[in-house]
Amino acid sequence: MSRPAFNRAPWPATRLRRMRRDDFSRRLMRETVLTPADLISPVFVLEGKQRTEAVASMPGVERLSIDLLVREAEALARLGIPAMALFPVTPQEVKSLDAAEAWNPDGLAQRAVRAIKQAVPEMGVITDVALDPFTTHGQDGITDSNGYVINDVTVSALVKQATSHAEAGADVVAPSDMMDGRIGAIRTSLEQHGHIHTRILAYSAKYASAYYGPFRDAVGSAGNLGKADKQTYQMDPANSDEALHEVALDLAEGADMVMIKPGMPYLDIVRRVKDAFAVPTFVYQVSGEYAMHVAAFQNGWLDREKVILESLTGIKRAGADGVLTYFAKEAAQLLSR
C-alpha cells in the first residue's frame, strides 16, 4: 500500500479540525462507509418446528428451527443483508467418529438450505464445512487413536460434505476446518459434479483463539471437545506471515473469497491480506467478541448502538469487504434509520 505524500501547508494555513466542524463536511470526507450490504448474519438451526432455544453465553442469540429460520431469512432480506451463514446444532444421537451425518442429503443443514432458497431465493446462503458439529469428540476432523486429526482422511470427508451442500442449493461453501489441501479437493469435486457457480469462502487464517467458547456452546460441540484444543490445525495467534502463506495456498487452490477469524484482535492480519492479495476478504466478528460487547452493554459500560457500528466500521476500515457478525440484524436496523 503506497503511503500518502504529506505536503500540506503548516498550521495555521492547515487546520484539520475545519473539516471536522460540521456534520456535512465530516460526511463528505468519510473514508469508510458501512452499509447493510457489508453484513452477513450467522444463524444456528436446530431440529423441530416452531422451536427456539436461547444461547446462554450469547444473550440475544437464539437457535431456530427451520420454519422460524425461514422467517428470519425473510426479515434479513428486507433489511438489505445479502447473506446468512448457516450452522447446524446436530443432535447427539447422530454424532459419530466418522461424522457421516455431515454429508447426509437429508441432514439438518441440507434441509435448511433448501428451505431458505425456496422461500427467499435472493438470500445468499453460506454453509459451514467442518466436522466438529458431527463428531463425538468435537474436533474438526477424523482422529487417530491418539486424538490427532488426520488431514487427508478428513479432507475426503469435507469434500463429501461440501458437495452435499452444493447439491442442496448452497450458494457458498465455507471450509472452516483448516486442513491442508481441502480447498483444491473441494473445488475439484464441485467442478466434477457440475457445481461450477458454487463459491468457496475459505477460512484461510483461522486462529486457535480463546474467543470461540460461546460458539461451541451454541452448536453443541463444547461438551464433546472438553478440555482438548485445536492447536494442531488452527493457527498460532502469535503468527502473522503464516497467514499470508495460508491465503496464498487457498487462492491457488480455487478459493473465491478468504476469511480472517477472529476479527478485532486480528485486524493487522486483515490489512496485510487485503494489501497483499486484493481479493474479496471477509472477517468473522466471533462469538467471544459479541459476548464481551453485550456484557459491557448490559452493565452500562458502553453505548450499545454506537459501539456496534464503531466495531463493524473498524473491521471494514481495516480492509474487510464483509463481516460475519451476530449484530448483523441490529446493525442493519440502525443503519436504516
mmCIF file of C-alpha atoms in Angstrom:
data_model
loop_
_atom_site.group_PDB
_atom_site.id
_atom_site.type_symbol
_atom_site.label_atom_id
_atom_site.label_comp_id
_atom_site.label_asym_id
_atom_site.label_seq_id
_atom_site.Cartn_x
_atom_site.Cartn_y
_atom_site.Cartn_z
ATOM 1 C CA MET A 1 0.000 0.000 0.000
ATOM 2 C CA SER A 2 1.541 3.324 -1.054
ATOM 3 C CA ARG A 3 1.924 5.989 1.576
ATOM 4 C CA PRO A 4 0.261 9.364 1.055
ATOM 5 C CA ALA A 5 2.529 12.330 0.395
ATOM 6 C CA PHE A 6 2.219 14.743 3.303
ATOM 7 C CA ASN A 7 2.700 18.099 1.630
ATOM 8 C CA ARG A 8 0.094 20.146 3.462
ATOM 9 C CA ALA A 9 0.773 23.732 4.396
ATOM 10 C CA PRO A 10 1.784 24.229 8.042
ATOM 11 C CA TRP A 11 -0.558 25.477 10.734
ATOM 12 C CA PRO A 12 -2.418 27.830 10.761
ATOM 13 C CA ALA A 13 -2.984 27.625 6.980
ATOM 14 C CA THR A 14 -3.871 23.975 7.536
ATOM 15 C CA ARG A 15 -6.337 23.348 10.328
ATOM 16 C CA LEU A 16 -7.526 19.732 10.103
ATOM 17 C CA ARG A 17 -10.332 20.492 12.525
ATOM 18 C CA ARG A 18 -12.034 22.675 9.913
ATOM 19 C CA MET A 19 -13.357 19.630 8.119
ATOM 20 C CA ARG A 20 -14.477 18.060 11.406
ATOM 21 C CA ARG A 21 -16.508 21.089 12.489
ATOM 22 C CA ASP A 22 -19.858 20.233 10.875
ATOM 23 C CA ASP A 23 -21.759 17.059 10.120
ATOM 24 C CA PHE A 24 -21.963 17.787 6.391
ATOM 25 C CA SER A 25 -18.184 18.095 5.950
ATOM 26 C CA ARG A 26 -17.483 15.102 8.154
ATOM 27 C CA ARG A 27 -19.773 13.046 5.926
ATOM 28 C CA LEU A 28 -18.240 14.409 2.746
ATOM 29 C CA MET A 29 -14.745 13.243 3.672
ATOM 30 C CA ARG A 30 -15.715 9.963 5.365
ATOM 31 C CA GLU A 31 -13.365 7.288 4.024
ATOM 32 C CA THR A 32 -15.242 4.179 5.179
ATOM 33 C CA VAL A 33 -18.995 3.777 4.878
ATOM 34 C CA LEU A 34 -20.751 0.827 6.491
ATOM 35 C CA THR A 35 -23.982 -0.436 4.887
ATOM 36 C CA PRO A 36 -26.250 -3.472 5.377
ATOM 37 C CA ALA A 37 -24.654 -4.903 2.219
ATOM 38 C CA ASP A 38 -21.430 -5.368 4.211
ATOM 39 C CA LEU A 39 -23.060 -7.718 6.728
ATOM 40 C CA ILE A 40 -23.507 -11.483 6.910
ATOM 41 C CA SER A 41 -25.695 -12.938 9.643
ATOM 42 C CA PRO A 42 -24.534 -16.205 11.265
ATOM 43 C CA VAL A 43 -27.530 -18.328 12.330
ATOM 44 C CA PHE A 44 -27.935 -21.535 14.315
ATOM 45 C CA VAL A 45 -30.503 -24.097 13.183
ATOM 46 C CA LEU A 46 -31.942 -26.963 15.221
ATOM 47 C CA GLU A 47 -34.422 -29.762 14.688
ATOM 48 C CA GLY A 48 -38.148 -29.374 15.301
ATOM 49 C CA LYS A 49 -40.904 -26.914 14.428
ATOM 50 C CA GLN A 50 -41.776 -23.568 15.985
ATOM 51 C CA ARG A 51 -38.801 -24.097 18.257
ATOM 52 C CA THR A 52 -36.282 -21.657 19.701
ATOM 53 C CA GLU A 53 -33.506 -22.024 22.242
ATOM 54 C CA ALA A 54 -31.601 -19.143 23.771
ATOM 55 C CA VAL A 55 -27.805 -19.370 23.757
ATOM 56 C CA ALA A 56 -26.946 -18.549 27.365
ATOM 57 C CA SER A 57 -23.418 -17.356 26.625
ATOM 58 C CA MET A 58 -24.622 -15.145 23.765
ATOM 59 C CA PRO A 59 -27.516 -13.047 25.126
ATOM 60 C CA GLY A 60 -29.931 -12.147 22.346
ATOM 61 C CA VAL A 61 -28.884 -15.028 20.069
ATOM 62 C CA GLU A 62 -31.234 -17.979 19.573
ATOM 63 C CA ARG A 63 -31.122 -21.344 17.875
ATOM 64 C CA LEU A 64 -34.065 -21.612 15.476
ATOM 65 C CA SER A 65 -35.931 -24.476 13.854
ATOM 66 C CA ILE A 66 -36.030 -24.405 10.066
ATOM 67 C CA ASP A 67 -39.519 -22.869 9.806
ATOM 68 C CA LEU A 68 -38.515 -19.970 12.055
ATOM 69 C CA LEU A 69 -35.180 -19.662 10.295
ATOM 70 C CA VAL A 70 -37.015 -19.081 7.019
ATOM 71 C CA ARG A 71 -38.909 -16.207 8.639
ATOM 72 C CA GLU A 72 -35.596 -14.812 9.860
ATOM 73 C CA ALA A 73 -34.195 -15.031 6.332
ATOM 74 C CA GLU A 74 -37.165 -13.025 5.067
ATOM 75 C CA ALA A 75 -36.573 -10.342 7.718
ATOM 76 C CA LEU A 76 -32.851 -10.143 6.928
ATOM 77 C CA ALA A 77 -33.575 -9.800 3.210
ATOM 78 C CA ARG A 78 -35.953 -6.900 3.874
ATOM 79 C CA LEU A 79 -33.154 -5.134 5.741
ATOM 80 C CA GLY A 80 -30.800 -5.465 2.773
ATOM 81 C CA ILE A 81 -28.496 -8.080 4.334
ATOM 82 C CA PRO A 82 -27.176 -10.110 1.390
ATOM 83 C CA ALA A 83 -26.229 -13.404 3.036
ATOM 84 C CA MET A 84 -26.542 -15.620 6.058
ATOM 85 C CA ALA A 85 -24.091 -18.234 7.332
ATOM 86 C CA LEU A 86 -25.699 -21.462 8.487
ATOM 87 C CA PHE A 87 -24.519 -23.524 11.479
ATOM 88 C CA PRO A 88 -26.427 -26.697 12.435
ATOM 89 C CA VAL A 89 -26.968 -27.864 16.008
ATOM 90 C CA THR A 90 -26.545 -31.582 15.470
ATOM 91 C CA PRO A 91 -28.437 -33.944 17.797
ATOM 92 C CA GLN A 92 -26.093 -36.000 19.935
ATOM 93 C CA GLU A 93 -27.541 -39.288 18.709
ATOM 94 C CA VAL A 94 -26.351 -38.749 15.114
ATOM 95 C CA LYS A 95 -22.810 -37.703 16.002
ATOM 96 C CA SER A 96 -20.115 -40.272 15.273
ATOM 97 C CA LEU A 97 -16.377 -40.779 14.951
ATOM 98 C CA ASP A 98 -16.558 -40.566 11.153
ATOM 99 C CA ALA A 99 -19.004 -37.595 11.115
ATOM 100 C CA ALA A 100 -21.085 -39.272 8.392
ATOM 101 C CA GLU A 101 -24.119 -37.123 9.224
ATOM 102 C CA ALA A 102 -22.205 -34.165 7.771
ATOM 103 C CA TRP A 103 -22.966 -35.308 4.202
ATOM 104 C CA ASN A 104 -26.413 -36.786 4.776
ATOM 105 C CA PRO A 105 -28.514 -35.318 1.913
ATOM 106 C CA ASP A 106 -31.421 -35.069 4.355
ATOM 107 C CA GLY A 107 -29.309 -33.660 7.171
ATOM 108 C CA LEU A 108 -30.287 -30.578 9.126
ATOM 109 C CA ALA A 109 -28.030 -28.185 7.216
ATOM 110 C CA GLN A 110 -29.071 -29.546 3.830
ATOM 111 C CA ARG A 111 -32.783 -29.261 4.646
ATOM 112 C CA ALA A 112 -32.284 -25.732 5.974
ATOM 113 C CA VAL A 113 -30.513 -24.679 2.774
ATOM 114 C CA ARG A 114 -33.346 -25.988 0.607
ATOM 115 C CA ALA A 115 -35.999 -24.286 2.733
ATOM 116 C CA ILE A 116 -34.282 -20.892 2.702
ATOM 117 C CA LYS A 117 -33.528 -20.941 -1.023
ATOM 118 C CA GLN A 118 -37.111 -21.925 -1.828
ATOM 119 C CA ALA A 119 -38.623 -19.160 0.332
ATOM 120 C CA VAL A 120 -36.038 -16.398 -0.172
ATOM 121 C CA PRO A 121 -34.108 -17.209 -3.346
ATOM 122 C CA GLU A 122 -32.302 -13.862 -3.353
ATOM 123 C CA MET A 123 -30.723 -14.577 0.046
ATOM 124 C CA GLY A 124 -27.160 -15.826 -0.234
ATOM 125 C CA VAL A 125 -26.737 -18.996 1.818
ATOM 126 C CA ILE A 126 -23.282 -19.830 3.159
ATOM 127 C CA THR A 127 -22.706 -23.227 4.735
ATOM 128 C CA ASP A 128 -20.040 -24.223 7.210
ATOM 129 C CA VAL A 129 -17.809 -27.049 6.019
ATOM 130 C CA ALA A 130 -16.254 -28.635 9.093
ATOM 131 C CA LEU A 131 -16.851 -31.801 11.057
ATOM 132 C CA ASP A 132 -16.895 -30.551 14.661
ATOM 133 C CA PRO A 133 -20.719 -30.385 14.912
ATOM 134 C CA PHE A 134 -20.863 -34.022 13.799
ATOM 135 C CA THR A 135 -18.033 -35.747 15.699
ATOM 136 C CA THR A 136 -18.376 -37.298 19.122
ATOM 137 C CA HIS A 137 -15.067 -35.730 20.181
ATOM 138 C CA GLY A 138 -15.772 -32.183 18.936
ATOM 139 C CA GLN A 139 -12.702 -31.922 16.730
ATOM 140 C CA ASP A 140 -12.966 -30.543 13.183
ATOM 141 C CA GLY A 141 -11.834 -33.782 11.622
ATOM 142 C CA ILE A 142 -11.405 -37.526 11.913
ATOM 143 C CA THR A 143 -8.849 -38.549 14.519
ATOM 144 C CA ASP A 144 -6.392 -41.376 15.025
ATOM 145 C CA SER A 145 -6.051 -43.443 18.211
ATOM 146 C CA ASN A 146 -4.055 -40.636 19.824
ATOM 147 C CA GLY A 147 -6.681 -37.983 19.102
ATOM 148 C CA TYR A 148 -4.670 -36.341 16.323
ATOM 149 C CA VAL A 149 -6.773 -35.081 13.417
ATOM 150 C CA ILE A 150 -5.779 -36.988 10.268
ATOM 151 C CA ASN A 151 -5.508 -34.472 7.447
ATOM 152 C CA ASP A 152 -6.132 -36.412 4.236
ATOM 153 C CA VAL A 153 -8.891 -38.641 5.606
ATOM 154 C CA THR A 154 -10.613 -35.546 6.923
ATOM 155 C CA VAL A 155 -10.291 -33.790 3.552
ATOM 156 C CA SER A 156 -12.117 -36.688 1.882
ATOM 157 C CA ALA A 157 -14.974 -36.254 4.366
ATOM 158 C CA LEU A 158 -15.047 -32.491 3.860
ATOM 159 C CA VAL A 159 -15.326 -32.972 0.094
ATOM 160 C CA LYS A 160 -18.431 -35.099 0.583
ATOM 161 C CA GLN A 161 -19.885 -32.549 2.995
ATOM 162 C CA ALA A 162 -19.250 -29.557 0.718
ATOM 163 C CA THR A 163 -20.620 -31.374 -2.327
ATOM 164 C CA SER A 164 -23.801 -32.290 -0.458
ATOM 165 C CA HIS A 165 -24.271 -28.632 0.491
ATOM 166 C CA ALA A 166 -23.877 -27.547 -3.130
ATOM 167 C CA GLU A 167 -26.379 -30.174 -4.225
ATOM 168 C CA ALA A 168 -28.834 -28.818 -1.636
ATOM 169 C CA GLY A 169 -28.509 -25.365 -3.186
ATOM 170 C CA ALA A 170 -25.901 -23.575 -1.085
ATOM 171 C CA ASP A 171 -24.505 -20.519 -2.830
ATOM 172 C CA VAL A 172 -21.239 -20.562 -0.893
ATOM 173 C CA VAL A 173 -19.437 -23.358 0.928
ATOM 174 C CA ALA A 174 -17.111 -22.150 3.655
ATOM 175 C CA PRO A 175 -14.465 -24.641 4.827
ATOM 176 C CA SER A 176 -13.567 -23.608 8.382
ATOM 177 C CA ASP A 177 -11.566 -26.690 9.311
ATOM 178 C CA MET A 178 -8.005 -25.548 8.429
ATOM 179 C CA MET A 179 -6.954 -28.851 6.855
ATOM 180 C CA ASP A 180 -4.181 -28.652 4.264
ATOM 181 C CA GLY A 181 -5.339 -29.083 0.665
ATOM 182 C CA ARG A 182 -9.057 -29.069 1.297
ATOM 183 C CA ILE A 183 -9.834 -26.079 -0.944
ATOM 184 C CA GLY A 184 -8.350 -27.713 -4.026
ATOM 185 C CA ALA A 185 -10.081 -31.011 -3.309
ATOM 186 C CA ILE A 186 -13.452 -29.322 -2.781
ATOM 187 C CA ARG A 187 -13.065 -27.194 -5.916
ATOM 188 C CA THR A 188 -12.279 -30.294 -7.978
ATOM 189 C CA SER A 189 -15.357 -32.103 -6.672
ATOM 190 C CA LEU A 190 -17.632 -29.119 -7.274
ATOM 191 C CA GLU A 191 -16.425 -28.858 -10.865
ATOM 192 C CA GLN A 192 -16.790 -32.581 -11.470
ATOM 193 C CA HIS A 193 -20.373 -32.539 -10.174
ATOM 194 C CA GLY A 194 -21.373 -29.529 -12.269
ATOM 195 C CA HIS A 195 -21.466 -27.008 -9.418
ATOM 196 C CA ILE A 196 -19.379 -24.502 -11.324
ATOM 197 C CA HIS A 197 -21.126 -21.493 -9.784
ATOM 198 C CA THR A 198 -20.748 -22.563 -6.149
ATOM 199 C CA ARG A 199 -18.377 -20.167 -4.453
ATOM 200 C CA ILE A 200 -15.779 -21.127 -1.853
ATOM 201 C CA LEU A 201 -15.217 -18.855 1.125
ATOM 202 C CA ALA A 202 -12.052 -20.236 2.673
ATOM 203 C CA TYR A 203 -11.395 -19.714 6.348
ATOM 204 C CA SER A 204 -7.778 -19.160 5.401
ATOM 205 C CA ALA A 205 -6.452 -17.501 8.545
ATOM 206 C CA LYS A 206 -8.419 -19.106 11.359
ATOM 207 C CA TYR A 207 -6.566 -18.787 14.622
ATOM 208 C CA ALA A 208 -6.596 -21.152 17.593
ATOM 209 C CA SER A 209 -8.367 -18.477 19.567
ATOM 210 C CA ALA A 210 -9.870 -18.392 23.044
ATOM 211 C CA TYR A 211 -12.702 -16.228 21.653
ATOM 212 C CA TYR A 212 -14.687 -19.190 20.265
ATOM 213 C CA GLY A 213 -16.154 -20.508 23.525
ATOM 214 C CA PRO A 214 -19.735 -19.223 23.182
ATOM 215 C CA PHE A 215 -19.976 -20.510 19.587
ATOM 216 C CA ARG A 216 -19.071 -24.009 20.713
ATOM 217 C CA ASP A 217 -21.854 -23.757 23.280
ATOM 218 C CA ALA A 218 -24.246 -22.630 20.538
ATOM 219 C CA VAL A 219 -23.571 -25.573 18.191
ATOM 220 C CA GLY A 220 -23.256 -28.092 20.997
ATOM 221 C CA SER A 221 -19.635 -29.106 20.453
ATOM 222 C CA ALA A 222 -18.198 -27.678 23.692
ATOM 223 C CA GLY A 223 -19.148 -30.699 25.772
ATOM 224 C CA ASN A 224 -17.699 -33.109 23.228
ATOM 225 C CA LEU A 225 -14.444 -31.173 22.935
ATOM 226 C CA GLY A 226 -13.967 -30.913 26.692
ATOM 227 C CA LYS A 227 -10.510 -29.652 27.637
ATOM 228 C CA ALA A 228 -8.959 -30.524 24.285
ATOM 229 C CA ASP A 229 -7.798 -27.798 21.908
ATOM 230 C CA LYS A 230 -7.332 -27.306 18.162
ATOM 231 C CA GLN A 231 -3.778 -26.037 18.061
ATOM 232 C CA THR A 232 -2.542 -28.758 15.716
ATOM 233 C CA TYR A 233 -4.571 -27.320 12.826
ATOM 234 C CA GLN A 234 -5.738 -23.793 13.673
ATOM 235 C CA MET A 235 -3.124 -21.032 13.518
ATOM 236 C CA ASP A 236 -0.934 -19.791 16.368
ATOM 237 C CA PRO A 237 -2.210 -16.341 17.478
ATOM 238 C CA ALA A 238 1.401 -15.143 17.536
ATOM 239 C CA ASN A 239 1.881 -15.628 13.779
ATOM 240 C CA SER A 240 1.311 -13.125 11.001
ATOM 241 C CA ASP A 241 3.450 -14.130 7.989
ATOM 242 C CA GLU A 242 1.963 -17.621 8.145
ATOM 243 C CA ALA A 243 -1.463 -16.147 7.404
ATOM 244 C CA LEU A 244 -0.216 -14.870 4.054
ATOM 245 C CA HIS A 245 1.022 -18.349 3.138
ATOM 246 C CA GLU A 246 -2.357 -19.846 4.079
ATOM 247 C CA VAL A 247 -4.237 -17.283 1.989
ATOM 248 C CA ALA A 248 -1.912 -17.743 -0.993
ATOM 249 C CA LEU A 249 -2.373 -21.519 -0.948
ATOM 250 C CA ASP A 250 -6.164 -21.299 -0.706
ATOM 251 C CA LEU A 251 -6.343 -18.850 -3.600
ATOM 252 C CA ALA A 252 -4.077 -21.043 -5.689
ATOM 253 C CA GLU A 253 -6.382 -23.987 -4.991
ATOM 254 C CA GLY A 254 -9.507 -22.153 -6.151
ATOM 255 C CA ALA A 255 -10.947 -20.108 -3.275
ATOM 256 C CA ASP A 256 -13.128 -17.193 -4.377
ATOM 257 C CA MET A 257 -13.000 -15.398 -1.032
ATOM 258 C CA VAL A 258 -10.885 -15.634 2.102
ATOM 259 C CA MET A 259 -11.710 -15.227 5.769
ATOM 260 C CA ILE A 260 -9.799 -13.989 8.805
ATOM 261 C CA LYS A 261 -11.121 -15.184 12.150
ATOM 262 C CA PRO A 262 -11.458 -13.750 14.835
ATOM 263 C CA GLY A 263 -11.978 -10.097 13.964
ATOM 264 C CA MET A 264 -10.925 -7.281 16.259
ATOM 265 C CA PRO A 265 -7.751 -8.910 17.711
ATOM 266 C CA TYR A 266 -6.560 -9.706 14.165
ATOM 267 C CA LEU A 267 -7.183 -6.512 12.196
ATOM 268 C CA ASP A 268 -3.476 -6.295 11.359
ATOM 269 C CA ILE A 269 -3.867 -9.611 9.530
ATOM 270 C CA VAL A 270 -6.872 -8.269 7.631
ATOM 271 C CA ARG A 271 -4.875 -5.271 6.438
ATOM 272 C CA ARG A 272 -1.898 -7.395 5.391
ATOM 273 C CA VAL A 273 -4.085 -9.846 3.477
ATOM 274 C CA LYS A 274 -6.014 -7.135 1.670
ATOM 275 C CA ASP A 275 -2.858 -5.245 0.741
ATOM 276 C CA ALA A 276 -1.047 -8.372 -0.434
ATOM 277 C CA PHE A 277 -3.800 -10.068 -2.440
ATOM 278 C CA ALA A 278 -6.584 -7.529 -3.158
ATOM 279 C CA VAL A 279 -9.180 -10.325 -3.206
ATOM 280 C CA PRO A 280 -12.613 -10.464 -1.533
ATOM 281 C CA THR A 281 -11.683 -10.569 2.142
ATOM 282 C CA PHE A 282 -14.098 -11.322 4.964
ATOM 283 C CA VAL A 283 -13.872 -11.166 8.727
ATOM 284 C CA TYR A 284 -15.774 -13.078 11.394
ATOM 285 C CA GLN A 285 -16.606 -10.993 14.455
ATOM 286 C CA VAL A 286 -16.783 -14.109 16.580
ATOM 287 C CA SER A 287 -18.956 -15.209 19.477
ATOM 288 C CA GLY A 288 -16.491 -14.115 22.143
ATOM 289 C CA GLU A 289 -16.328 -10.627 20.684
ATOM 290 C CA TYR A 290 -20.128 -10.499 20.650
ATOM 291 C CA ALA A 291 -20.431 -11.817 24.200
ATOM 292 C CA MET A 292 -17.967 -9.380 25.743
ATOM 293 C CA HIS A 293 -19.585 -6.444 23.946
ATOM 294 C CA VAL A 294 -23.039 -7.470 25.190
ATOM 295 C CA ALA A 295 -21.751 -7.925 28.742
ATOM 296 C CA ALA A 296 -20.422 -4.365 28.682
ATOM 297 C CA PHE A 297 -23.724 -3.096 27.254
ATOM 298 C CA GLN A 298 -25.717 -4.858 29.952
ATOM 299 C CA ASN A 299 -23.533 -3.335 32.653
ATOM 300 C CA GLY A 300 -23.951 0.146 31.217
ATOM 301 C CA TRP A 301 -20.226 0.445 30.498
ATOM 302 C CA LEU A 302 -20.570 1.021 26.745
ATOM 303 C CA ASP A 303 -23.138 2.665 24.468
ATOM 304 C CA ARG A 304 -24.697 -0.284 22.618
ATOM 305 C CA GLU A 305 -25.690 1.357 19.347
ATOM 306 C CA LYS A 306 -22.558 3.435 18.914
ATOM 307 C CA VAL A 307 -20.176 0.598 19.778
ATOM 308 C CA ILE A 308 -21.892 -1.896 17.458
ATOM 309 C CA LEU A 309 -21.455 0.407 14.483
ATOM 310 C CA GLU A 310 -17.967 1.538 15.503
ATOM 311 C CA SER A 311 -16.706 -2.019 15.876
ATOM 312 C CA LEU A 312 -18.040 -3.021 12.458
ATOM 313 C CA THR A 313 -16.761 0.148 10.791
ATOM 314 C CA GLY A 314 -13.311 -0.538 12.244
ATOM 315 C CA ILE A 315 -13.295 -4.013 10.728
ATOM 316 C CA LYS A 316 -14.318 -2.676 7.337
ATOM 317 C CA ARG A 317 -11.739 0.125 7.578
ATOM 318 C CA ALA A 318 -9.037 -2.491 8.126
ATOM 319 C CA GLY A 319 -9.830 -3.952 4.699
ATOM 320 C CA ALA A 320 -12.781 -6.277 5.104
ATOM 321 C CA ASP A 321 -15.276 -6.462 2.253
ATOM 322 C CA GLY A 322 -17.848 -8.026 4.548
ATOM 323 C CA VAL A 323 -18.300 -9.017 8.174
ATOM 324 C CA LEU A 324 -19.957 -12.061 9.691
ATOM 325 C CA THR A 325 -21.463 -10.675 12.872
ATOM 326 C CA TYR A 326 -24.176 -11.590 15.355
ATOM 327 C CA PHE A 327 -25.029 -7.895 15.340
ATOM 328 C CA ALA A 328 -25.937 -8.018 11.622
ATOM 329 C CA LYS A 329 -29.688 -7.606 12.015
ATOM 330 C CA GLU A 330 -29.424 -4.911 14.671
ATOM 331 C CA ALA A 331 -26.709 -3.067 12.775
ATOM 332 C CA ALA A 332 -28.790 -3.076 9.594
ATOM 333 C CA GLN A 333 -31.724 -1.657 11.520
ATOM 334 C CA LEU A 334 -29.508 1.084 12.944
ATOM 335 C CA LEU A 335 -28.102 1.911 9.513
ATOM 336 C CA SER A 336 -31.583 2.177 8.009
ATOM 337 C CA ARG A 337 -32.650 4.983 10.358
#
